Amino acid sequence: MSATTVTIPGVPEGGLELQGIVKRWRGAPRPVLDGVDLRIEAGTLVRIDGANGAGKTTLLRIAAAIITPEAGTVRLAGIDPERDRRAFHRRLAFLAAGNTGLYARLKVRQQLEWWARMCFLPRGEREARIDAAIAEWGIEEFAGRRLDRLSMGQRQRVRLAMTFLPDPELVLLDEPRTSLDEEGIDAVIGALHGVTERGGAGVWCAPAGEPAAIDFDAHWLLSAGVLAPAAQAALR
Amino acid sequence: MSELRDRLDAALAMARRDFLIFTSYRFRLVTMTMGSLFTLTLFHFLSRLVRAPGLESSGRYFAFVVVGLVIVEVLTSTMALPPVSLRQELVAGTFERLLVSPFGAVGGMAATLLFPFCLAAFAGVTTVILSTAIFGLSLDGGSAFLAIPYALLGALAFAPFGLVLLAMGLLVKQTVMGASFIVSGISLVAGIYFPISILPGWLRWASDVQPFTPATDLLRHALTGTALLHPAWLEMLKLVGFAAVGLPVALMAVRASVRRGRRSATILEF
């Protein structure tokens, strides 16, 4: 089993730490993740690339404590999701790849209101936070419209607005560019900078070869179950 | 305390979400009410054929079966609807969102039962009102108000069954047929369509090992004044017992299914 340690030097302790992550699919000849170590410090943005099926989504799902690895540990600011799941998920936000995770029959604002309550946002702050998210993601025009009546790009903005709504410390984005126009991508960049300015961190997963929309503090490639630094030339 | 308040608020948000989705289909309430009306009409005519001990007049059988129909509404809403909702959540990817929320999958799954209970209560009240207004059902004015606490107690006692079905749904992904099978089985042994006294002796035990028989008995007694099979306090004690034992066990089953689904990474499969 190989292991790759990925650490960004010179930044404070904390953030996300994955150690020795192993995940294998039944019947597969080798693990999809084979002893992956990853440390993402507070205040940094990291990009992870990989070919289709390389295991990016699996890695993010393990980092988000959606699924558990066969071996290895996950910690966010020292919190073990298996011991204190709620505290872990109060700090983390996750955007799944694709255009899933929305209730087609709800209106945009209703969707955000529902999510704010799932995230335990204080009652007194909810309305202001939702208003701010609607403005930040440019969804005012269709905030009163049902999700199944929106374009794919508009839906992606709603998904992103939900992701950033609780002001997370760590944001895991799985292919966030999906269906977004330039303005939408700028909004993602702005939101990520907002997270790092607050002392948080962000991870952007993308298919190998997708142009980078932002300067990352680190850029890694997931291949054959192993995470390794991507070529320096691909950083920008 | 604040944590508990947040969780209750999130559970109410789940119920509100389900209400909004339900009412986004404009004719759903109308078709639901029409369905109740047709079922009542069917039993109104069927009741003319029934001549059983204790149910000699058609009016008595109709009164008997109306309460059974209310219980069927509850059974269907709490056992058949939640697994369908869970499957929709898995297909739509919204379950993944629940998994990464502070409220979490277990809380989310438990809260999935709230709206079906409210809907069942609404459907039950509608059924009783239609029976009274159109088919001349006479309610027992003195004790009809007791139907509310009995129904709430019954809901608590039924909830574990709904939760276990949800837990199974997360593991085997398809429990709709299983839910229908259970609803049919309960309808057979809980005195819903006919008195359990006519069941063969070897099947009678099944009437005593689930909470649906005492709930039906209590509700029927409160609404139509029929005699109870057992003293009210004993029937209520049974319901409390089922809820007190069943709810923690069912929540453990839901937790275990989430844990297992996460470990096998099948939790998001559908």
Short mmCIF file of C-alpha atoms in Angstrom, two decimals:
data_model
loop_
_atom_site.label_atom_id
_atom_site.label_comp_id
_atom_site.label_asym_id
_atom_site.label_seq_id
_atom_site.Cartn_x
_atom_site.Cartn_y
_atom_site.Cartn_z
CA MET A 1 0.00 0.00 0.00
CA SER A 2 1.41 3.37 -0.93
CA ALA A 3 0.83 6.56 0.99
CA THR A 4 1.24 10.15 -0.05
CA THR A 5 1.45 12.90 2.53
CA VAL A 6 0.27 16.24 1.25
CA THR A 7 0.94 19.10 3.62
CA ILE A 8 1.02 22.80 3.02
CA PRO A 9 3.88 24.13 5.11
CA GLY A 10 3.93 27.37 7.06
CA VAL A 11 0.23 27.56 7.83
CA PRO A 12 -1.45 27.14 11.22
CA GLU A 13 -2.69 23.82 12.63
CA GLY A 14 -6.29 22.82 12.15
CA GLY A 15 -8.26 22.30 8.99
CA LEU A 16 -8.97 18.92 7.49
CA GLU A 17 -6.74 15.92 8.02
CA LEU A 18 -7.13 12.58 6.29
CA GLN A 19 -4.71 9.83 7.26
CA GLY A 20 -4.17 6.49 5.58
CA ILE A 21 -7.51 6.45 3.81
CA VAL A 22 -8.22 3.15 2.11
CA LYS A 23 -11.43 2.40 0.24
CA ARG A 24 -12.06 -0.53 -2.02
CA TRP A 25 -15.11 -1.52 -4.04
CA ARG A 26 -16.30 -5.08 -3.93
CA GLY A 27 -14.84 -7.06 -6.82
CA ALA A 28 -12.37 -4.35 -7.82
CA PRO A 29 -8.79 -5.56 -8.32
CA ARG A 30 -7.27 -2.73 -6.26
CA PRO A 31 -8.50 -0.06 -3.82
CA VAL A 32 -9.91 3.12 -5.30
CA LEU A 33 -8.08 4.96 -2.50
CA ASP A 34 -4.89 3.33 -1.35
CA GLY A 35 -3.56 4.94 1.79
CA VAL A 36 -4.31 8.56 0.95
CA ASP A 37 -3.03 11.18 3.38
CA LEU A 38 -4.20 14.74 2.91
CA ARG A 39 -3.90 17.75 5.15
CA ILE A 40 -5.66 20.97 4.27
CA GLU A 41 -4.78 23.84 6.54
CA ALA A 42 -7.04 26.70 7.48
CA GLY A 43 -6.88 29.63 5.08
CA THR A 44 -5.94 27.58 2.01
CA LEU A 45 -7.53 26.52 -1.24
CA VAL A 46 -6.67 23.15 -2.72
CA ARG A 47 -7.47 21.65 -6.07
CA ILE A 48 -7.69 17.91 -6.64
CA ASP A 49 -7.77 16.60 -10.20
CA GLY A 50 -8.29 13.11 -11.47
CA ALA A 51 -9.52 11.18 -14.44
CA ASN A 52 -13.08 9.91 -14.52
CA GLY A 53 -13.41 7.15 -11.95
CA ALA A 54 -10.13 8.03 -10.23
CA GLY A 55 -11.89 8.29 -6.87
CA LYS A 56 -12.27 12.06 -6.41
CA THR A 57 -15.91 11.85 -5.39
CA THR A 58 -15.15 8.90 -3.10
CA LEU A 59 -12.37 10.90 -1.45
CA LEU A 60 -14.64 13.92 -0.95
CA ARG A 61 -17.46 11.74 0.39
CA ILE A 62 -15.06 10.24 2.92
CA ALA A 63 -13.77 13.70 3.82
CA ALA A 64 -17.40 14.81 4.30
CA ALA A 65 -18.11 11.72 6.45
CA ILE A 66 -20.83 10.58 4.07
CA ILE A 67 -19.18 7.19 3.73
CA THR A 68 -16.53 5.58 5.91
CA PRO A 69 -13.21 4.18 4.73
CA GLU A 70 -12.00 0.64 5.37
CA ALA A 71 -8.93 2.13 6.98
CA GLY A 72 -7.76 5.60 7.94
CA THR A 73 -9.05 8.56 9.87
CA VAL A 74 -10.78 11.84 9.12
CA ARG A 75 -10.50 14.91 11.36
CA LEU A 76 -11.74 18.45 10.91
CA ALA A 77 -10.24 20.91 13.38
CA GLY A 78 -9.46 17.82 15.44
CA ILE A 79 -13.07 16.59 15.39
CA ASP A 80 -13.67 12.94 14.58
CA PRO A 81 -16.97 12.64 12.68
CA GLU A 82 -17.53 9.18 14.11
CA ARG A 83 -17.45 10.60 17.63
CA ASP A 84 -19.12 13.98 17.13
CA ARG A 85 -20.85 14.00 13.77
CA ARG A 86 -22.93 17.07 14.51
CA ALA A 87 -19.98 19.28 15.45
CA PHE A 88 -18.14 18.01 12.38
CA HIS A 89 -21.00 18.84 10.01
CA ARG A 90 -21.59 22.24 11.60
CA ARG A 91 -18.16 23.19 10.22
CA LEU A 92 -18.28 21.52 6.83
CA ALA A 93 -20.15 22.05 3.58
CA PHE A 94 -20.23 19.71 0.63
CA LEU A 95 -21.34 20.23 -2.94
CA ALA A 96 -21.98 16.94 -4.73
CA ALA A 97 -21.15 16.62 -8.40
CA GLY A 98 -23.96 16.88 -10.93
CA ASN A 99 -27.20 18.73 -10.38
CA THR A 100 -28.75 16.63 -7.63
CA GLY A 101 -29.79 17.49 -4.09
CA LEU A 102 -32.70 19.81 -4.82
CA TYR A 103 -36.41 19.39 -4.27
CA ALA A 104 -37.92 19.96 -7.69
CA ARG A 105 -41.30 21.10 -6.34
CA LEU A 106 -39.95 23.66 -3.87
CA LYS A 107 -39.30 27.27 -4.73
CA VAL A 108 -35.73 28.52 -4.49
CA ARG A 109 -36.35 30.51 -1.34
CA GLN A 110 -38.21 27.62 0.31
CA GLN A 111 -35.24 25.40 -0.49
CA LEU A 112 -32.85 27.82 1.18
CA GLU A 113 -35.15 28.22 4.19
CA TRP A 114 -35.31 24.45 4.59
CA TRP A 115 -31.55 24.11 4.36
CA ALA A 116 -30.95 26.94 6.83
CA ARG A 117 -32.99 25.03 9.39
CA MET A 118 -31.19 21.74 8.62
CA CYS A 119 -27.94 23.61 9.33
CA PHE A 120 -29.26 24.94 12.65
CA LEU A 121 -28.76 28.57 11.62
CA PRO A 122 -30.05 30.85 14.40
CA ARG A 123 -33.64 31.86 13.74
CA GLY A 124 -32.84 35.56 14.02
CA GLU A 125 -30.13 35.38 11.34
CA ARG A 126 -31.82 33.14 8.80
CA GLU A 127 -33.70 35.68 6.74
CA ALA A 128 -30.73 38.03 6.45
CA ARG A 129 -28.38 35.17 5.53
CA ILE A 130 -30.80 33.88 2.90
CA ASP A 131 -31.26 37.36 1.45
CA ALA A 132 -27.48 37.79 1.31
CA ALA A 133 -27.05 34.39 -0.38
CA ILE A 134 -29.71 35.21 -2.94
CA ALA A 135 -27.91 38.47 -3.76
CA GLU A 136 -24.44 36.92 -3.73
CA TRP A 137 -25.36 34.15 -6.15
CA GLY A 138 -27.45 36.35 -8.43
CA ILE A 139 -30.64 34.38 -7.97
CA GLU A 140 -33.00 37.24 -7.02
CA GLU A 141 -34.81 37.03 -10.32
CA PHE A 142 -35.91 33.44 -9.82
CA ALA A 143 -35.95 33.15 -6.02
CA GLY A 144 -39.73 32.70 -6.12
CA ARG A 145 -39.64 30.11 -8.87
CA ARG A 146 -39.80 26.34 -8.50
CA LEU A 147 -36.58 24.39 -8.98
CA ASP A 148 -37.92 22.23 -11.79
CA ARG A 149 -38.57 25.39 -13.79
CA LEU A 150 -34.95 26.57 -13.68
CA SER A 151 -32.12 26.04 -16.12
CA MET A 152 -29.21 23.79 -15.12
CA GLY A 153 -26.96 26.78 -14.51
CA GLN A 154 -29.58 28.45 -12.32
CA ARG A 155 -29.95 25.22 -10.34
CA GLN A 156 -26.20 25.04 -9.87
CA ARG A 157 -26.24 28.55 -8.42
CA VAL A 158 -28.95 27.48 -5.97
CA ARG A 159 -26.89 24.43 -4.99
CA LEU A 160 -23.87 26.63 -4.40
CA ALA A 161 -25.92 29.15 -2.45
CA MET A 162 -27.06 26.31 -0.18
CA THR A 163 -23.51 25.04 0.19
CA PHE A 164 -22.12 28.37 1.36
CA LEU A 165 -25.21 29.44 3.34
CA PRO A 166 -24.02 28.27 6.79
CA ASP A 167 -20.63 30.03 6.48
CA PRO A 168 -18.68 26.75 6.69
CA GLU A 169 -15.07 26.42 7.84
CA LEU A 170 -14.35 23.86 5.15
CA VAL A 171 -16.01 23.67 1.74
CA LEU A 172 -15.68 20.57 -0.40
CA LEU A 173 -16.74 21.24 -3.98
CA ASP A 174 -17.09 18.36 -6.41
CA GLU A 175 -16.97 19.76 -9.94
CA PRO A 176 -18.54 23.11 -9.07
CA ARG A 177 -18.25 24.51 -12.60
CA THR A 178 -21.07 22.26 -13.83
CA SER A 179 -23.37 24.35 -16.06
CA LEU A 180 -22.06 27.65 -14.64
CA ASP A 181 -21.45 30.71 -16.79
CA GLU A 182 -18.50 33.05 -16.22
CA GLU A 183 -20.46 35.16 -13.76
CA GLY A 184 -21.36 32.05 -11.80
CA ILE A 185 -17.74 30.91 -11.69
CA ASP A 186 -16.73 34.37 -10.44
CA ALA A 187 -19.30 33.98 -7.67
CA VAL A 188 -17.73 30.64 -6.67
CA ILE A 189 -14.29 32.24 -6.59
CA GLY A 190 -15.60 35.13 -4.50
CA ALA A 191 -17.31 32.77 -2.08
CA LEU A 192 -14.17 30.65 -1.71
CA HIS A 193 -12.08 33.74 -1.00
CA GLY A 194 -14.67 34.70 1.59
CA VAL A 195 -14.15 31.33 3.27
CA THR A 196 -10.36 31.64 3.37
CA GLU A 197 -10.56 35.23 4.61
CA ARG A 198 -12.61 33.96 7.53
CA GLY A 199 -9.86 31.41 8.23
CA GLY A 200 -11.57 28.52 6.50
CA ALA A 201 -10.44 26.28 3.67
CA GLY A 202 -11.74 24.99 0.38
CA VAL A 203 -11.26 21.97 -1.85
CA TRP A 204 -12.12 22.06 -5.54
CA CYS A 205 -12.33 18.71 -7.30
CA ALA A 206 -12.29 18.71 -11.07
CA PRO A 207 -11.84 16.29 -13.92
CA ALA A 208 -8.23 16.18 -15.15
CA GLY A 209 -7.63 18.81 -17.78
CA GLU A 210 -10.32 21.26 -16.68
CA PRO A 211 -8.84 24.77 -16.75
CA ALA A 212 -8.25 26.26 -13.31
CA ALA A 213 -10.48 29.22 -12.56
CA ILE A 214 -8.60 30.37 -9.50
CA ASP A 215 -5.13 30.38 -7.93
CA PHE A 216 -4.83 27.44 -5.60
CA ASP A 217 -2.39 27.04 -2.74
CA ALA A 218 -1.87 23.45 -3.77
CA HIS A 219 -2.84 21.26 -6.69
CA TRP A 220 -2.95 17.47 -6.41
CA LEU A 221 -3.66 14.66 -8.78
CA LEU A 222 -5.50 11.52 -7.74
CA SER A 223 -4.44 8.56 -9.81
CA ALA A 224 -4.35 4.79 -9.17
CA GLY A 225 -5.59 5.35 -5.65
CA VAL A 226 -2.74 7.66 -4.76
CA LEU A 227 -2.72 11.42 -4.26
CA ALA A 228 0.38 13.19 -5.61
CA PRO A 229 1.35 16.79 -6.40
CA ALA A 230 0.23 17.74 -9.88
CA ALA A 231 2.77 19.08 -12.33
CA GLN A 232 3.87 22.60 -11.43
CA ALA A 233 2.85 23.77 -14.88
CA ALA A 234 -0.76 22.86 -14.23
CA LEU A 235 -1.00 25.07 -11.18
CA ARG A 236 -2.14 28.14 -13.09
CA MET B 1 -31.40 22.92 25.38
CA SER B 2 -30.44 24.99 22.36
CA GLU B 3 -29.41 21.80 20.55
CA LEU B 4 -32.79 20.23 21.27
CA ARG B 5 -34.55 23.36 20.03
CA ASP B 6 -32.51 23.29 16.81
CA ARG B 7 -33.39 19.65 16.24
CA LEU B 8 -37.09 20.22 16.85
CA ASP B 9 -37.01 23.18 14.51
CA ALA B 10 -35.27 21.08 11.84
CA ALA B 11 -37.87 18.32 12.28
CA LEU B 12 -40.63 20.90 11.77
CA ALA B 13 -38.78 22.17 8.70
CA MET B 14 -38.90 18.64 7.30
CA ALA B 15 -42.64 18.49 7.89
CA ARG B 16 -43.06 21.91 6.26
CA ARG B 17 -41.01 20.77 3.28
CA ASP B 18 -43.27 17.73 2.84
CA PHE B 19 -46.36 19.92 3.21
CA LEU B 20 -45.10 22.32 0.54
CA ILE B 21 -44.29 19.49 -1.83
CA PHE B 22 -47.68 17.87 -1.17
CA THR B 23 -49.60 21.07 -1.79
CA SER B 24 -47.57 21.88 -4.90
CA TYR B 25 -49.71 19.25 -6.61
CA ARG B 26 -52.97 21.15 -6.76
CA PHE B 27 -55.40 18.28 -7.10
CA ARG B 28 -53.80 15.89 -4.65
CA LEU B 29 -56.01 16.92 -1.74
CA VAL B 30 -59.12 16.78 -3.91
CA THR B 31 -58.31 13.31 -5.26
CA MET B 32 -57.45 12.12 -1.75
CA THR B 33 -60.81 13.33 -0.44
CA MET B 34 -62.65 11.87 -3.41
CA GLY B 35 -60.88 8.56 -2.77
CA SER B 36 -62.14 8.59 0.82
CA LEU B 37 -65.63 9.39 -0.39
CA PHE B 38 -65.66 6.49 -2.86
CA THR B 39 -64.32 4.08 -0.21
CA LEU B 40 -67.02 5.21 2.23
CA THR B 41 -69.68 4.79 -0.43
CA LEU B 42 -68.41 1.30 -1.14
CA PHE B 43 -68.60 0.34 2.54
CA HIS B 44 -71.94 2.07 2.92
CA PHE B 45 -73.42 -0.38 0.42
CA LEU B 46 -71.38 -3.33 1.66
CA SER B 47 -72.63 -2.69 5.19
CA ARG B 48 -76.15 -3.56 4.01
CA LEU B 49 -74.98 -7.11 3.40
CA VAL B 50 -73.25 -7.61 6.75
CA ARG B 51 -75.10 -9.46 9.47
CA ALA B 52 -72.66 -10.57 12.17
CA PRO B 53 -73.07 -10.98 15.93
CA GLY B 54 -72.97 -7.50 17.44
CA LEU B 55 -73.26 -5.86 14.02
CA GLU B 56 -76.83 -6.74 13.19
CA SER B 57 -77.80 -3.48 11.52
CA SER B 58 -76.11 -1.96 8.49
CA GLY B 59 -75.54 1.27 10.47
CA ARG B 60 -73.56 -0.60 13.12
CA TYR B 61 -71.23 -2.24 10.65
CA PHE B 62 -70.72 1.05 8.85
CA ALA B 63 -69.80 2.76 12.14
CA PHE B 64 -67.48 -0.15 12.89
CA VAL B 65 -65.67 -0.03 9.59
CA VAL B 66 -65.34 3.77 9.39
CA VAL B 67 -62.95 3.72 12.33
CA GLY B 68 -61.08 0.87 10.68
CA LEU B 69 -60.73 3.00 7.56
CA VAL B 70 -59.26 5.83 9.65
CA ILE B 71 -56.66 3.39 11.00
CA VAL B 72 -55.91 2.21 7.47
CA GLU B 73 -55.25 5.86 6.52
CA VAL B 74 -52.74 6.05 9.36
CA LEU B 75 -51.16 2.73 8.43
CA THR B 76 -50.78 3.68 4.80
CA SER B 77 -49.45 7.14 5.60
CA THR B 78 -46.91 5.99 8.15
CA MET B 79 -45.77 2.74 6.58
CA ALA B 80 -46.22 3.02 2.85
CA LEU B 81 -45.46 6.72 2.26
CA PRO B 82 -42.15 7.19 4.14
CA PRO B 83 -40.28 4.43 2.24
CA VAL B 84 -41.48 6.00 -1.01
CA SER B 85 -40.25 9.40 0.18
CA LEU B 86 -36.89 7.93 1.18
CA ARG B 87 -36.46 6.37 -2.21
CA GLN B 88 -37.31 9.68 -3.87
CA GLU B 89 -34.72 11.38 -1.67
CA LEU B 90 -32.09 8.85 -2.70
CA VAL B 91 -32.90 9.21 -6.38
CA ALA B 92 -32.97 13.02 -6.21
CA GLY B 93 -29.73 13.18 -4.22
CA THR B 94 -31.37 15.13 -1.42
CA PHE B 95 -30.55 12.37 1.03
CA GLU B 96 -26.86 13.10 0.50
CA ARG B 97 -27.57 16.66 1.55
CA LEU B 98 -29.25 15.43 4.72
CA LEU B 99 -26.23 13.29 5.48
CA VAL B 100 -23.92 16.32 5.58
CA SER B 101 -26.31 18.52 7.53
CA PRO B 102 -25.97 18.97 11.29
CA PHE B 103 -29.51 17.56 11.60
CA GLY B 104 -28.29 14.39 9.94
CA ALA B 105 -29.73 11.31 8.28
CA VAL B 106 -31.19 9.72 11.41
CA GLY B 107 -33.02 12.88 12.45
CA GLY B 108 -34.09 13.44 8.86
CA MET B 109 -35.48 9.93 8.52
CA ALA B 110 -37.34 10.15 11.81
CA ALA B 111 -38.78 13.54 10.85
CA THR B 112 -39.99 12.05 7.58
CA LEU B 113 -42.80 10.49 9.59
CA LEU B 114 -44.18 13.81 10.85
CA PHE B 115 -46.02 14.97 7.77
CA PRO B 116 -47.54 11.54 7.00
CA PHE B 117 -48.92 11.50 10.55
CA CYS B 118 -50.45 14.95 10.09
CA LEU B 119 -51.80 13.93 6.71
CA ALA B 120 -53.28 10.77 8.19
CA ALA B 121 -54.91 12.79 10.96
CA PHE B 122 -56.40 15.14 8.37
CA ALA B 123 -57.58 12.21 6.24
CA GLY B 124 -59.05 10.54 9.32
CA VAL B 125 -60.98 13.63 10.35
CA THR B 126 -62.19 14.06 6.76
CA THR B 127 -63.36 10.45 6.68
CA VAL B 128 -65.30 10.90 9.91
CA ILE B 129 -66.84 14.19 8.75
CA LEU B 130 -67.90 12.70 5.40
CA SER B 131 -69.33 9.64 7.18
CA THR B 132 -71.34 11.85 9.48
CA ALA B 133 -72.49 14.41 6.94
CA ILE B 134 -73.26 12.12 4.01
CA PHE B 135 -73.81 8.65 5.40
CA GLY B 136 -75.45 9.51 8.72
CA LEU B 137 -72.80 8.12 11.07
CA SER B 138 -73.72 9.12 14.59
CA LEU B 139 -70.75 9.97 16.79
CA ASP B 140 -70.66 9.42 20.52
CA GLY B 141 -70.77 13.05 21.59
CA GLY B 142 -69.62 12.29 25.12
CA SER B 143 -66.34 10.64 24.27
CA ALA B 144 -65.51 11.67 20.70
CA PHE B 145 -62.99 14.22 22.01
CA LEU B 146 -60.96 11.30 23.42
CA ALA B 147 -60.17 10.29 19.85
CA ILE B 148 -57.47 13.00 19.77
CA PRO B 149 -55.32 11.71 22.65
CA TYR B 150 -55.96 8.13 21.55
CA ALA B 151 -54.86 8.96 18.02
CA LEU B 152 -51.69 10.70 19.30
CA LEU B 153 -50.87 7.73 21.49
CA GLY B 154 -51.53 5.41 18.59
CA ALA B 155 -49.26 7.48 16.35
CA LEU B 156 -46.41 7.13 18.86
CA ALA B 157 -46.98 3.39 19.03
CA PHE B 158 -47.11 3.06 15.21
CA ALA B 159 -43.99 5.18 14.61
CA PRO B 160 -41.49 2.37 15.35
CA PHE B 161 -42.93 0.32 12.51
CA GLY B 162 -42.49 3.22 10.09
CA LEU B 163 -38.93 3.80 11.32
CA VAL B 164 -37.97 0.13 10.93
CA LEU B 165 -39.33 0.17 7.39
CA LEU B 166 -37.21 3.26 6.67
CA ALA B 167 -34.15 1.53 8.12
CA MET B 168 -34.80 -1.46 5.91
CA GLY B 169 -35.39 0.83 2.95
CA LEU B 170 -31.93 2.31 3.37
CA LEU B 171 -30.39 -1.16 3.29
CA VAL B 172 -32.42 -3.04 0.71
CA LYS B 173 -33.58 0.07 -1.20
CA GLN B 174 -37.03 -1.24 -2.08
CA THR B 175 -39.54 -1.75 0.73
CA VAL B 176 -42.72 -0.52 -0.92
CA MET B 177 -44.02 -4.05 -1.48
CA GLY B 178 -42.98 -5.02 2.04
CA ALA B 179 -44.92 -2.07 3.44
CA SER B 180 -48.03 -3.07 1.49
CA PHE B 181 -47.65 -6.61 2.76
CA ILE B 182 -47.46 -5.41 6.37
CA VAL B 183 -50.42 -3.05 5.98
CA SER B 184 -52.49 -5.91 4.55
CA GLY B 185 -51.40 -8.25 7.35
CA ILE B 186 -52.27 -5.73 10.03
CA SER B 187 -55.63 -5.07 8.38
CA LEU B 188 -56.34 -8.76 8.74
CA VAL B 189 -55.59 -9.14 12.45
CA ALA B 190 -56.24 -5.71 14.00
CA GLY B 191 -60.03 -5.67 13.80
CA ILE B 192 -60.09 -3.07 11.07
CA TYR B 193 -62.71 -4.51 8.70
CA PHE B 194 -64.27 -7.13 10.95
CA PRO B 195 -64.28 -7.98 14.68
CA ILE B 196 -61.29 -10.06 15.75
CA SER B 197 -63.72 -12.38 17.52
CA ILE B 198 -64.39 -14.10 14.19
CA LEU B 199 -60.70 -14.85 13.58
CA PRO B 200 -59.75 -18.53 14.03
CA GLY B 201 -58.19 -19.27 17.41
CA TRP B 202 -54.72 -19.99 15.99
CA LEU B 203 -54.59 -16.49 14.51
CA ARG B 204 -55.98 -14.56 17.45
CA TRP B 205 -52.56 -14.19 19.11
CA ALA B 206 -51.53 -11.90 16.25
CA SER B 207 -54.16 -9.42 17.38
CA ASP B 208 -52.50 -9.04 20.75
CA VAL B 209 -48.86 -8.54 19.75
CA GLN B 210 -49.11 -5.23 17.90
CA PRO B 211 -50.44 -1.79 18.82
CA PHE B 212 -52.98 -1.52 16.01
CA THR B 213 -55.66 -3.61 17.69
CA PRO B 214 -55.76 -1.54 20.93
CA ALA B 215 -55.56 1.72 18.94
CA THR B 216 -58.46 0.66 16.72
CA ASP B 217 -60.42 -0.50 19.75
CA LEU B 218 -59.88 2.75 21.65
CA LEU B 219 -60.65 4.94 18.68
CA ARG B 220 -63.77 2.98 17.85
CA HIS B 221 -64.91 3.23 21.48
CA ALA B 222 -64.29 6.99 21.58
CA LEU B 223 -66.00 7.79 18.29
CA THR B 224 -68.90 5.37 18.13
CA GLY B 225 -69.28 4.14 21.69
CA THR B 226 -68.64 0.44 20.97
CA ALA B 227 -67.65 -1.78 23.89
CA LEU B 228 -63.92 -2.17 24.49
CA LEU B 229 -62.19 -5.54 24.17
CA HIS B 230 -60.19 -4.72 27.30
CA PRO B 231 -60.35 -1.87 29.86
CA ALA B 232 -59.27 1.48 28.39
CA TRP B 233 -56.36 1.81 30.81
CA LEU B 234 -54.99 -1.55 29.67
CA GLU B 235 -55.31 -0.65 25.99
CA MET B 236 -53.56 2.67 26.64
CA LEU B 237 -50.86 0.94 28.64
CA LYS B 238 -50.23 -1.36 25.68
CA LEU B 239 -49.82 1.63 23.37
CA VAL B 240 -47.48 3.37 25.81
CA GLY B 241 -45.50 0.15 26.13
CA PHE B 242 -45.17 -0.30 22.39
CA ALA B 243 -44.01 3.32 22.02
CA ALA B 244 -41.64 3.21 25.00
CA VAL B 245 -39.94 0.02 23.86
CA GLY B 246 -40.41 0.36 20.11
CA LEU B 247 -39.19 3.92 19.55
CA PRO B 248 -35.68 3.50 21.03
CA VAL B 249 -35.29 0.12 19.34
CA ALA B 250 -36.47 1.52 15.99
CA LEU B 251 -34.12 4.52 16.28
CA MET B 252 -31.28 2.11 16.99
CA ALA B 253 -32.25 0.22 13.83
CA VAL B 254 -32.18 3.46 11.82
CA ARG B 255 -28.77 4.38 13.25
CA ALA B 256 -27.45 0.91 12.47
CA SER B 257 -28.73 1.07 8.90
CA VAL B 258 -27.10 4.48 8.37
CA ARG B 259 -23.85 3.20 9.86
CA ARG B 260 -23.90 0.10 7.70
CA GLY B 261 -24.80 2.05 4.57
CA ARG B 262 -21.92 4.45 5.20
CA ARG B 263 -19.48 1.61 5.78
CA SER B 264 -20.51 -0.30 2.65
CA ALA B 265 -20.80 3.00 0.73
CA THR B 266 -24.23 1.88 -0.49
CA ILE B 267 -26.01 4.58 1.49
CA LEU B 268 -26.56 6.74 -1.57
CA GLU B 269 -27.50 3.91 -3.90
CA PHE B 270 -31.07 3.45 -4.97
#
